[in-house]
Amino acid sequence: MLILGLNLFHADASAAMVQDGEVIFAVAEERLNRVRHFAGFPTLAVKACLDAAGAKIKDIDHVAIGQDSDANLARKVQYALANPAKILNFIRLRQRKSAMRDVRSLLAGALDVDPVTLRFQEHHLEHHIAHIASAYYCSPWEKAAGFSYDGSGDFVSTMMARCAGNDIEVLERTFLPHSLGSFYTMICEFIGYRKYGDEGKVMGLAPYGKDTYCQQMAEIINRRNGGFQLELDYFKPLGSNQGMQVLPDGTVRLVRHFSDRMVKLFGEPREPYAEITQRDMDLAYAMQHHFEEAFFHLLNEVHREVPSPNLVMAGGCALNSVANGKIFDQTPFRNAWIQPAAGDEGLAIGAALHTYHSVLKQPRRYQMKNSYLGPGFCHPRIESALKQAKLRYRKLEQEPLLETVAARIAAGGVIGWFQGRTEWGPRALGNRSILAHPGLPNMKDTLNARIKHREWFRPFAPSILAEHQSEYFERDHPSPFMLHVYKIRPEKRTQLCAVNHVDDTGRLQTVARDENPLYYELIQAFQRRTGIPVVLNTSFNENEPIVCTPEDAITCFQRTRMDGVAIGPFLALKPEN
Ligand SMILES: [Fe+2]
């Protein structure tokens, strides 16, 4: 049975293929069309899913979409009626959504086939149920508490659920305009980060701040029994777009969230690219502080309702790895399984798996053991791309490849590492990564000057061999998808100085041998040379979506000052090497 999952006309459009209950392929459209957070129809992702399954669209049994514009309709109507100025916007939004709902015609058009040949059944699933499904049905558990939070989806910002067997029972929804995602985005915009997806950057700024504004910011967000509430005076009223606009070319633009009352309280907002002042850092600090307080309050609430040691979680806010790193200190949960594509691309997997298990009542046997679900490339294809680009390269057996790359990194080189299938989700996890020595004091500046050009305050991340995690970090719960930030042990901070953030933490990737044997062995080879079972891992890209094809990797290598690139068994070095 083939189920195609989709996230379409929504940020991070994506497609996923589930074959007999197993996710065999999943990719966000941005990786293929190179438009960041693309929010149109995921034509290339659908084609890639079909190719991976060796199927035609007429072979698909079910199409599942992680969006249901009829969900929570009563709440939407209630909101529109209470805000007469919004009624016209509301009607426009409904019209746009109903045009999007003709998925059959859209798929037929994108794939150039006659719609009458398509025999699939169509399923629409509420946004946050799809998020929770994307975590629960990929987790190893038969019972868990489910939690999802983001800016908004189908008029909801937060959902709590009881997950048991094949089913997800919704316990609680927080409706718009109250949203932890909107709160975070609003403060990020105020301090000059106004692009969709910038929130992750500002998270790195928070530890540079002090507790100057925590008390004042409590006016903007306050906790109440079982939930939280925003003081709406600080926000622009919610329009038809729920905080963002999708432009005709599929790019996403944020719409200003903060009101003039923010300016009265905190002064003029920072302009993008202006100098970052202590005020901005202190606001970031207060924002992260209140976000975490509300988050732990909600998690403790869901645990009271579902007293399980296991938490499954997704939604864009679940990418807040600093908050995730404290779950085990601040709540009774002992295990957390967070979907690597916690943002909206993950809806494609969630909707498809929900259809298989909850709608079609098929048994559970799948577990997502790694995130390598995207496109991979055979050696002849890679070699022809290298030849086309007129690069000088060598082909190496596995062991010499690992030894050569490990030696280069140990000597301070910066190497692009392109292997196997592309990662699903926003993190590069050792298949589309740029690797460097984690213990060289100038490595962060080197990477920024030569390749990444990121803000000075953003840390780089460590990948660590699973067996060594507790020697280096104060927490031992694994972080296979780089979704937890933990304190680095004091005696290891010098050894990891290039990945040790200002608050002595690191956003680690735990690398287990069975999850990525080649990457594991590369880190081992590095350890044999340096004594450090860790490499610095940053995504293989430069101001663009993470590279997907060999051609993407080669052009990134050519236009940046990387020392070398290993694509499959082929190693190319810059001439000066
Ligand atoms: Fe979402």
Coordinates of C-alpha atoms and ligand atoms in Angstrom, one line a residue:
M1 CA 0.0 0.0 0.0
L2 CA 1.4 3.4 -1.0
I3 CA 0.5 6.6 0.9
L4 CA 1.8 9.9 -0.3
G5 CA 1.9 12.5 2.5
L6 CA 2.0 16.2 1.6
N7 CA 2.5 19.6 3.1
L8 CA 1.5 22.1 0.4
F9 CA 0.9 25.8 0.0
H10 CA 2.4 26.2 3.4
A11 CA 5.9 27.0 4.6
D12 CA 8.3 24.1 4.2
A13 CA 6.2 22.4 1.6
S14 CA 7.2 18.7 1.4
A15 CA 6.3 15.2 0.4
A16 CA 6.8 11.8 2.0
M17 CA 6.1 8.3 0.8
V18 CA 4.9 5.6 3.1
Q19 CA 5.0 2.1 1.8
D20 CA 3.2 -0.6 3.8
G21 CA 3.6 1.5 6.9
E22 CA 7.3 2.4 6.4
V23 CA 8.6 5.8 5.5
I24 CA 10.7 5.1 2.5
F25 CA 11.4 8.6 1.3
A26 CA 10.8 12.2 2.5
V27 CA 12.1 15.5 1.3
A28 CA 11.2 19.2 1.6
E29 CA 10.7 21.0 -1.7
E30 CA 13.4 23.6 -0.8
R31 CA 16.1 21.0 -1.1
L32 CA 15.2 20.4 -4.6
N33 CA 14.1 23.8 -6.0
R34 CA 16.6 25.7 -3.8
V35 CA 14.0 28.2 -2.5
R36 CA 14.3 28.5 1.3
H37 CA 11.1 27.5 3.1
F38 CA 9.3 27.2 -0.2
A39 CA 5.5 27.4 0.4
G40 CA 4.0 26.4 -2.9
F41 CA 3.1 23.1 -4.3
P42 CA 5.9 20.5 -3.8
T43 CA 6.0 19.2 -7.4
L44 CA 9.7 18.1 -7.3
A45 CA 9.3 16.4 -3.9
V46 CA 6.2 14.5 -5.2
K47 CA 8.2 13.3 -8.2
A48 CA 11.1 12.3 -6.1
C49 CA 8.8 10.3 -3.8
L50 CA 7.3 8.5 -6.8
D51 CA 10.7 7.7 -8.2
A52 CA 11.9 6.3 -4.9
A53 CA 8.9 4.0 -4.8
G54 CA 9.2 3.1 -8.5
A55 CA 5.6 4.1 -8.8
K56 CA 3.3 6.4 -10.9
I57 CA 0.8 8.7 -9.3
K58 CA -2.0 6.3 -10.5
D59 CA -0.5 3.6 -8.2
I60 CA -1.0 5.7 -5.1
D61 CA -3.7 4.4 -2.8
H62 CA -4.0 7.3 -0.4
V63 CA -2.9 10.9 -0.3
A64 CA -2.7 12.5 3.2
I65 CA -2.4 16.2 3.8
G66 CA -1.4 17.7 7.1
Q67 CA -3.9 20.5 7.0
D68 CA -7.7 20.7 7.4
S69 CA -9.2 24.0 6.8
D70 CA -12.5 22.8 8.4
A71 CA -10.8 22.0 11.7
N72 CA -11.7 24.4 14.5
L73 CA -14.0 26.2 12.2
A74 CA -16.3 27.3 15.0
R75 CA -13.4 29.0 16.7
K76 CA -12.3 30.8 13.5
V77 CA -15.9 32.0 13.0
Q78 CA -16.1 33.2 16.6
Y79 CA -12.8 35.1 16.2
A80 CA -13.9 36.7 12.9
L81 CA -17.2 37.8 14.3
A82 CA -15.6 39.3 17.4
N83 CA -13.3 41.3 15.1
P84 CA -15.5 42.7 12.3
A85 CA -12.5 44.1 10.5
K86 CA -11.3 40.6 10.0
I87 CA -14.4 39.2 8.3
L88 CA -13.4 40.0 4.8
N89 CA -9.9 38.6 5.3
F90 CA -11.4 35.5 6.8
I91 CA -13.6 35.0 3.7
R92 CA -10.7 35.5 1.4
L93 CA -8.6 33.0 3.3
R94 CA -11.4 30.4 3.1
Q95 CA -11.6 30.9 -0.6
R96 CA -7.9 30.5 -1.1
K97 CA -7.9 27.4 1.1
S98 CA -10.8 25.8 -0.8
A99 CA -9.0 26.3 -4.1
M100 CA -6.0 24.5 -2.6
R101 CA -8.2 21.6 -1.5
D102 CA -8.5 20.2 -5.0
V103 CA -5.5 18.1 -4.6
R104 CA -6.5 15.7 -7.3
S105 CA -6.3 18.4 -10.0
L106 CA -3.2 19.9 -8.5
L107 CA -1.4 16.6 -8.6
A108 CA -2.7 15.7 -12.1
G109 CA -1.5 19.1 -13.3
A110 CA 1.9 18.9 -11.7
L111 CA 2.5 15.4 -13.1
D112 CA 0.8 16.0 -16.4
V113 CA -1.7 13.2 -16.2
D114 CA -5.4 12.9 -16.6
P115 CA -7.1 13.3 -13.2
V116 CA -9.6 10.5 -14.0
T117 CA -6.7 8.0 -13.8
L118 CA -6.0 8.9 -10.2
R119 CA -7.7 6.4 -7.8
F120 CA -6.3 7.6 -4.5
Q121 CA -8.5 8.4 -1.5
E122 CA -7.8 11.8 0.0
H123 CA -7.4 12.5 3.7
H124 CA -7.1 15.9 5.5
L125 CA -5.7 15.9 9.0
E126 CA -5.6 18.8 11.4
H127 CA -2.2 20.5 11.5
H128 CA -1.2 19.7 15.1
I129 CA -2.5 16.1 15.0
A130 CA -0.2 15.6 12.0
H131 CA 2.7 17.1 14.0
I132 CA 2.1 14.8 17.0
A133 CA 1.6 11.8 14.6
S134 CA 5.0 12.6 13.0
A135 CA 6.6 12.0 16.3
Y136 CA 4.5 9.3 17.9
Y137 CA 4.3 6.9 14.9
C138 CA 8.1 7.2 14.4
S139 CA 8.9 6.6 18.1
P140 CA 9.5 3.2 19.6
W141 CA 6.6 3.5 22.0
E142 CA 3.1 2.1 22.3
K143 CA 2.1 4.8 24.8
A144 CA 3.2 8.3 25.2
A145 CA 2.2 11.9 26.0
G146 CA 2.0 13.9 22.8
F147 CA 2.8 17.6 22.5
S148 CA 2.9 20.0 19.6
Y149 CA 3.5 23.8 19.5
D150 CA 4.4 26.3 16.9
G151 CA 3.2 29.7 15.5
S152 CA -0.1 28.5 14.2
G153 CA -1.7 25.7 12.2
D154 CA -5.4 25.3 11.6
F155 CA -6.0 28.1 14.1
V156 CA -4.3 26.3 16.9
S157 CA -0.8 26.9 18.4
T158 CA -0.5 24.2 21.0
M159 CA -1.9 20.7 21.3
M160 CA -1.7 18.0 24.0
A161 CA -2.6 14.5 23.3
R162 CA -2.7 10.9 24.7
C163 CA -1.0 8.6 22.3
A164 CA -1.8 4.9 22.7
G165 CA -1.7 2.0 20.3
N166 CA -2.9 3.2 16.9
D167 CA -4.6 6.3 18.2
I168 CA -3.9 9.9 19.1
E169 CA -6.6 11.4 21.4
V170 CA -6.6 15.2 21.6
L171 CA -6.8 16.4 25.1
E172 CA -6.3 20.1 24.8
R173 CA -5.9 22.9 22.2
T174 CA -4.7 26.4 22.6
F175 CA -6.3 28.6 20.0
L176 CA -5.0 31.7 18.3
P177 CA -4.1 34.4 18.9
H178 CA -2.4 32.9 21.9
S179 CA 0.7 31.3 20.6
L180 CA 4.2 30.7 22.0
G181 CA 5.5 30.6 18.5
S182 CA 4.0 34.1 17.8
F183 CA 5.5 35.4 21.0
Y184 CA 9.0 34.2 20.1
T185 CA 8.7 35.5 16.5
M186 CA 7.4 38.9 17.7
I187 CA 10.4 39.5 20.0
C188 CA 12.8 38.2 17.3
E189 CA 11.3 40.7 14.8
F190 CA 11.6 43.4 17.4
I191 CA 15.3 42.8 17.7
G192 CA 15.8 42.9 14.0
Y193 CA 15.4 39.3 12.9
R194 CA 12.5 39.5 10.4
K195 CA 12.9 36.5 8.1
Y196 CA 10.8 33.4 8.4
G197 CA 12.9 30.9 10.4
D198 CA 15.2 33.4 12.1
E199 CA 14.1 32.3 15.5
G200 CA 16.8 29.6 15.7
K201 CA 19.5 32.3 15.3
V202 CA 18.2 34.5 18.2
M203 CA 18.1 31.4 20.5
G204 CA 22.0 31.6 20.3
L205 CA 21.9 35.3 21.3
A206 CA 19.9 34.7 24.5
P207 CA 22.8 33.5 26.7
Y208 CA 24.7 36.8 26.1
G209 CA 21.8 38.7 27.8
K210 CA 21.1 39.3 31.4
D211 CA 17.9 39.3 33.5
T212 CA 17.0 42.9 32.8
Y213 CA 13.6 42.6 31.2
C214 CA 12.2 39.3 32.6
Q215 CA 9.8 41.1 34.9
Q216 CA 8.6 43.5 32.2
M217 CA 8.2 40.8 29.7
A218 CA 5.9 39.0 32.1
E219 CA 3.3 41.6 31.1
I220 CA 3.4 40.2 27.5
I221 CA 3.0 36.5 28.4
N222 CA 1.5 35.2 31.5
R223 CA 0.7 31.7 32.6
R224 CA -2.7 30.6 33.7
N225 CA -4.2 27.3 34.8
G226 CA -3.1 24.7 32.4
G227 CA -1.9 27.2 29.7
F228 CA -0.7 30.7 28.9
Q229 CA -2.1 33.9 27.6
L230 CA -0.6 36.7 25.5
E231 CA -1.3 40.3 26.3
L232 CA -2.6 41.2 22.8
D233 CA -1.9 44.9 23.1
Y234 CA 1.7 44.1 22.3
F235 CA 0.9 42.4 19.1
K236 CA -0.5 43.6 15.8
P237 CA -4.0 42.1 15.4
L238 CA -4.0 38.7 13.8
G239 CA -4.9 39.1 10.1
S240 CA -6.0 36.7 7.4
N241 CA -2.4 35.5 7.1
Q242 CA -1.8 34.4 10.7
G243 CA 1.5 36.2 10.8
M244 CA 3.0 35.5 7.4
Q245 CA 2.5 36.0 3.7
V246 CA 3.2 33.5 0.9
L247 CA 4.3 35.4 -2.2
P248 CA 3.4 34.2 -5.7
D249 CA 6.8 32.7 -6.2
G250 CA 6.4 30.5 -3.1
T251 CA 8.7 32.4 -0.8
V252 CA 7.5 33.2 2.7
R253 CA 7.5 36.7 4.2
L254 CA 6.8 37.5 7.9
V255 CA 4.3 40.2 8.6
R256 CA 5.1 42.6 11.4
H257 CA 4.0 41.0 14.7
F258 CA 4.8 43.7 17.3
S259 CA 2.6 46.8 18.0
D260 CA 3.6 50.3 19.0
R261 CA 3.2 49.3 22.7
M262 CA 6.4 47.3 22.4
V263 CA 8.2 50.5 21.3
K264 CA 6.8 52.4 24.3
L265 CA 8.0 49.7 26.6
F266 CA 11.4 48.9 25.1
G267 CA 12.3 51.8 22.8
E268 CA 12.8 51.7 19.0
P269 CA 13.1 48.2 17.4
R270 CA 16.5 47.2 16.1
E271 CA 16.9 47.5 12.4
P272 CA 18.2 44.4 10.6
Y273 CA 22.0 44.3 10.3
A274 CA 22.4 47.2 12.8
E275 CA 24.7 46.7 15.7
I276 CA 23.3 44.3 18.4
T277 CA 23.1 46.2 21.7
Q278 CA 22.9 44.9 25.3
R279 CA 19.2 45.8 25.1
D280 CA 18.7 43.3 22.3
M281 CA 20.6 40.6 24.1
D282 CA 18.7 41.2 27.2
L283 CA 15.4 41.0 25.3
A284 CA 16.5 37.7 23.8
Y285 CA 17.3 36.4 27.3
A286 CA 13.9 37.4 28.6
M287 CA 12.2 35.9 25.6
Q288 CA 13.9 32.5 26.0
H289 CA 13.3 32.6 29.7
H290 CA 9.5 33.1 29.4
F291 CA 9.3 30.7 26.5
E292 CA 10.9 28.0 28.6
E293 CA 8.7 28.8 31.6
A294 CA 5.5 28.4 29.6
F295 CA 6.8 25.3 27.8
F296 CA 7.6 23.5 31.1
H297 CA 4.4 24.6 32.6
L298 CA 2.5 23.0 29.6
L299 CA 4.7 19.9 29.6
N300 CA 4.0 19.3 33.3
E301 CA 0.3 19.8 32.6
V302 CA 0.3 17.2 29.8
H303 CA 2.2 14.8 32.1
R304 CA -0.5 15.3 34.8
E305 CA -3.0 14.1 32.2
V306 CA -0.9 11.4 30.7
P307 CA 1.5 10.2 33.4
S308 CA 3.9 8.4 31.1
P309 CA 7.7 8.6 31.1
N310 CA 7.6 9.0 27.3
L311 CA 7.1 12.3 25.5
V312 CA 6.7 12.6 21.8
M313 CA 6.9 16.1 20.4
A314 CA 6.9 18.1 17.2
G315 CA 5.9 21.6 15.8
G316 CA 8.3 24.4 14.9
C317 CA 8.9 25.4 18.5
A318 CA 10.1 21.9 19.2
L319 CA 13.3 23.0 17.4
N320 CA 14.1 25.0 20.5
S321 CA 17.0 22.8 21.5
V322 CA 17.9 24.9 24.5
A323 CA 14.4 24.3 26.0
N324 CA 14.5 20.6 24.9
G325 CA 17.8 20.1 26.8
K326 CA 16.1 21.0 30.1
I327 CA 13.0 18.7 29.7
F328 CA 14.5 16.1 32.0
D329 CA 15.3 18.6 34.7
Q330 CA 12.1 20.5 34.6
T331 CA 9.5 17.8 34.0
P332 CA 8.9 14.2 35.1
F333 CA 9.4 12.9 31.5
R334 CA 12.3 10.5 31.3
N335 CA 12.4 10.0 27.5
A336 CA 11.7 12.3 24.6
W337 CA 11.3 11.5 20.9
I338 CA 11.3 14.6 18.9
Q339 CA 10.6 14.5 15.1
P340 CA 13.7 15.7 13.3
A341 CA 11.5 17.6 10.9
A342 CA 9.7 19.2 13.7
G343 CA 8.7 22.1 11.5
D344 CA 6.0 22.0 9.0
E345 CA 7.7 19.8 6.4
G346 CA 7.2 17.0 9.0
L347 CA 3.4 17.3 8.5
A348 CA 3.8 15.1 5.3
I349 CA 5.1 12.2 7.3
G350 CA 2.6 12.7 10.2
A351 CA -0.4 12.8 7.9
A352 CA 0.7 9.7 6.0
L353 CA 1.4 7.6 9.0
H354 CA -1.8 8.8 10.7
T355 CA -3.7 7.6 7.7
Y356 CA -2.0 4.2 7.8
H357 CA -2.5 3.6 11.5
S358 CA -5.4 5.6 12.8
V359 CA -7.6 5.7 9.7
L360 CA -6.8 2.3 8.1
K361 CA -6.1 0.6 11.4
Q362 CA -2.9 -1.0 10.2
P363 CA -0.5 -2.3 12.9
R364 CA 2.5 -0.4 14.0
R365 CA 6.0 -1.8 13.3
Y366 CA 7.9 1.2 11.9
Q367 CA 10.5 3.2 13.9
M368 CA 12.4 6.1 12.5
K369 CA 16.0 5.1 13.4
N370 CA 17.7 7.9 11.4
S371 CA 16.8 10.9 9.3
Y372 CA 18.5 9.8 6.1
L373 CA 15.2 9.7 4.1
G374 CA 16.0 12.1 1.2
P375 CA 17.7 11.7 -2.2
G376 CA 20.9 9.7 -2.6
F377 CA 23.2 9.5 -5.7
C378 CA 25.1 6.6 -7.3
H379 CA 28.9 6.8 -7.8
P380 CA 28.7 7.2 -11.6
R381 CA 26.3 10.2 -11.2
I382 CA 28.7 11.8 -8.7
E383 CA 31.7 11.2 -10.8
S384 CA 30.1 12.7 -13.9
A385 CA 29.2 15.8 -11.8
L386 CA 32.8 16.1 -10.8
K387 CA 34.0 15.7 -14.4
Q388 CA 31.4 18.2 -15.6
A389 CA 32.8 20.8 -13.0
K390 CA 36.3 20.0 -14.2
L391 CA 37.4 19.3 -10.6
R392 CA 40.6 17.3 -9.8
Y393 CA 39.6 14.4 -7.6
R394 CA 40.7 11.0 -6.4
K395 CA 38.6 7.9 -5.8
L396 CA 39.5 6.2 -2.5
E397 CA 38.5 3.0 -0.8
Q398 CA 36.6 3.5 2.4
E399 CA 39.4 3.2 4.9
P400 CA 41.9 5.5 3.1
L401 CA 39.0 8.0 2.5
L402 CA 38.2 8.1 6.3
E403 CA 41.9 8.3 7.2
T404 CA 42.6 11.1 4.7
V405 CA 39.6 13.2 5.7
A406 CA 40.2 12.6 9.5
A407 CA 43.8 13.7 9.0
R408 CA 42.8 16.9 7.1
I409 CA 40.3 17.8 9.8
A410 CA 42.8 17.0 12.6
A411 CA 45.3 19.4 10.8
G412 CA 42.8 22.2 10.9
G413 CA 41.2 21.7 7.5
V414 CA 37.5 22.3 6.7
I415 CA 36.0 19.5 4.7
G416 CA 32.6 19.1 3.0
W417 CA 31.3 15.6 3.8
F418 CA 28.6 14.5 1.3
Q419 CA 27.6 10.8 1.8
G420 CA 24.5 8.6 1.3
R421 CA 21.0 10.1 1.5
T422 CA 20.0 13.6 2.4
E423 CA 18.8 14.3 5.9
W424 CA 15.1 14.9 6.5
G425 CA 14.6 18.0 8.7
P426 CA 16.6 21.2 9.1
R427 CA 19.8 19.7 10.6
A428 CA 22.8 18.2 8.7
L429 CA 23.6 15.0 10.5
G430 CA 26.7 13.8 8.9
N431 CA 25.5 13.2 5.3
R432 CA 25.4 16.8 4.1
S433 CA 27.8 18.4 6.6
I434 CA 30.9 20.6 6.7
L435 CA 33.3 19.1 9.3
A436 CA 36.1 20.7 11.2
H437 CA 38.2 20.3 14.4
P438 CA 36.1 21.1 17.5
G439 CA 39.1 22.0 19.7
L440 CA 40.9 24.8 17.7
P441 CA 40.3 28.2 19.3
N442 CA 40.0 30.1 16.0
M443 CA 37.9 27.5 14.2
K444 CA 34.6 29.4 14.7
D445 CA 36.0 32.6 13.1
T446 CA 37.7 30.6 10.3
L447 CA 34.4 28.9 9.4
N448 CA 32.6 32.2 9.5
A449 CA 35.2 34.1 7.4
R450 CA 35.7 31.4 4.9
I451 CA 32.3 29.7 4.4
K452 CA 29.3 30.3 6.6
H453 CA 29.3 34.1 7.2
R454 CA 27.0 33.7 10.2
E455 CA 26.3 36.1 13.1
W456 CA 29.2 36.1 15.6
F457 CA 26.9 34.9 18.4
R458 CA 25.8 31.7 16.7
P459 CA 27.5 28.5 18.0
F460 CA 28.7 25.6 15.9
A461 CA 27.6 22.1 16.9
P462 CA 29.4 19.0 17.9
S463 CA 28.8 15.4 16.7
I464 CA 29.9 13.0 19.4
L465 CA 30.3 9.2 19.4
A466 CA 27.4 7.9 21.5
E467 CA 29.6 5.9 23.9
H468 CA 31.4 9.1 25.0
Q469 CA 28.5 11.5 25.5
S470 CA 28.4 11.3 29.2
E471 CA 32.2 11.9 29.5
Y472 CA 31.7 15.2 27.7
F473 CA 28.2 16.3 28.5
E474 CA 26.3 16.6 31.8
R475 CA 23.2 14.8 30.4
D476 CA 23.2 11.4 28.8
H477 CA 19.8 11.2 27.0
P478 CA 20.7 10.8 23.4
S479 CA 20.3 13.6 20.9
P480 CA 20.5 11.8 17.5
F481 CA 18.8 14.6 15.6
M482 CA 20.7 17.5 17.2
L483 CA 17.7 18.7 19.1
H484 CA 19.1 19.0 22.6
V485 CA 21.5 21.5 24.2
Y486 CA 23.4 20.3 27.2
K487 CA 26.2 21.7 29.4
I488 CA 29.6 20.6 28.5
R489 CA 31.6 19.2 31.4
P490 CA 34.1 21.8 32.8
E491 CA 37.1 19.6 32.1
K492 CA 36.2 19.1 28.5
R493 CA 35.5 22.7 27.5
T494 CA 39.0 23.5 26.2
Q495 CA 39.0 20.3 24.2
L496 CA 35.7 21.5 22.6
C497 CA 36.4 25.2 22.6
A498 CA 35.1 25.7 19.0
V499 CA 31.7 24.3 19.8
N500 CA 31.4 25.5 23.4
H501 CA 28.9 28.3 23.5
V502 CA 29.2 31.3 25.8
D503 CA 27.1 29.5 28.5
D504 CA 29.3 26.4 28.2
T505 CA 26.7 24.4 26.3
G506 CA 26.7 22.5 23.0
R507 CA 23.9 21.4 20.7
L508 CA 25.1 18.0 20.2
Q509 CA 24.4 15.2 17.8
T510 CA 24.8 11.8 19.4
V511 CA 26.2 9.4 16.7
A512 CA 25.5 5.7 17.2
R513 CA 27.2 3.3 15.0
D514 CA 24.1 1.6 13.7
E515 CA 22.5 5.0 12.8
N516 CA 25.3 6.1 10.5
P517 CA 28.2 3.7 10.4
L518 CA 30.3 5.7 8.0
Y519 CA 30.1 8.9 9.9
Y520 CA 30.7 7.0 13.2
E521 CA 33.9 5.6 11.7
L522 CA 35.1 8.9 10.5
I523 CA 34.7 10.4 14.0
Q524 CA 36.6 7.3 15.3
A525 CA 39.4 8.0 12.9
F526 CA 39.5 11.6 14.1
Q527 CA 39.6 10.4 17.7
R528 CA 42.5 8.1 17.0
R529 CA 44.5 11.1 15.8
T530 CA 43.4 13.7 18.4
G531 CA 42.0 11.8 21.4
I532 CA 38.7 13.7 20.8
P533 CA 35.6 11.6 19.9
V534 CA 33.9 14.7 18.5
V535 CA 33.9 16.6 15.3
L536 CA 32.5 20.1 14.6
N537 CA 29.5 19.6 12.3
T538 CA 27.8 22.4 10.4
S539 CA 25.4 22.2 7.6
F540 CA 26.8 21.9 4.0
N541 CA 25.5 25.2 2.6
E542 CA 26.2 28.9 2.3
N543 CA 23.2 31.1 2.7
E544 CA 21.0 28.6 0.8
P545 CA 19.1 25.4 1.7
I546 CA 21.4 22.5 2.6
V547 CA 23.0 21.0 -0.5
C548 CA 21.1 18.1 -1.9
T549 CA 22.8 17.0 -5.2
P550 CA 26.4 16.5 -6.0
E551 CA 26.2 19.6 -8.2
D552 CA 24.9 21.7 -5.3
A553 CA 27.8 20.4 -3.2
I554 CA 30.4 21.1 -5.9
T555 CA 29.2 24.7 -6.5
C556 CA 29.2 25.4 -2.8
F557 CA 32.7 24.0 -2.6
Q558 CA 33.9 26.1 -5.5
R559 CA 32.5 29.4 -4.3
T560 CA 33.6 29.1 -0.6
R561 CA 37.0 28.5 0.9
M562 CA 36.5 24.9 2.0
D563 CA 39.7 22.9 1.8
G564 CA 38.2 19.8 0.4
V565 CA 35.1 17.9 -0.3
A566 CA 34.4 14.2 -0.1
I567 CA 31.4 13.2 -2.2
G568 CA 30.9 9.5 -1.9
P569 CA 34.3 7.8 -2.5
F570 CA 35.6 10.9 -4.3
L571 CA 37.9 13.4 -2.7
A572 CA 38.6 16.8 -4.2
L573 CA 40.9 19.3 -2.7
K574 CA 41.5 22.9 -3.4
P575 CA 44.7 23.4 -5.4
E576 CA 46.6 25.0 -2.5
N577 CA 46.2 21.7 -0.6
Ligands
FE1 FE 3.3 23.7 12.4

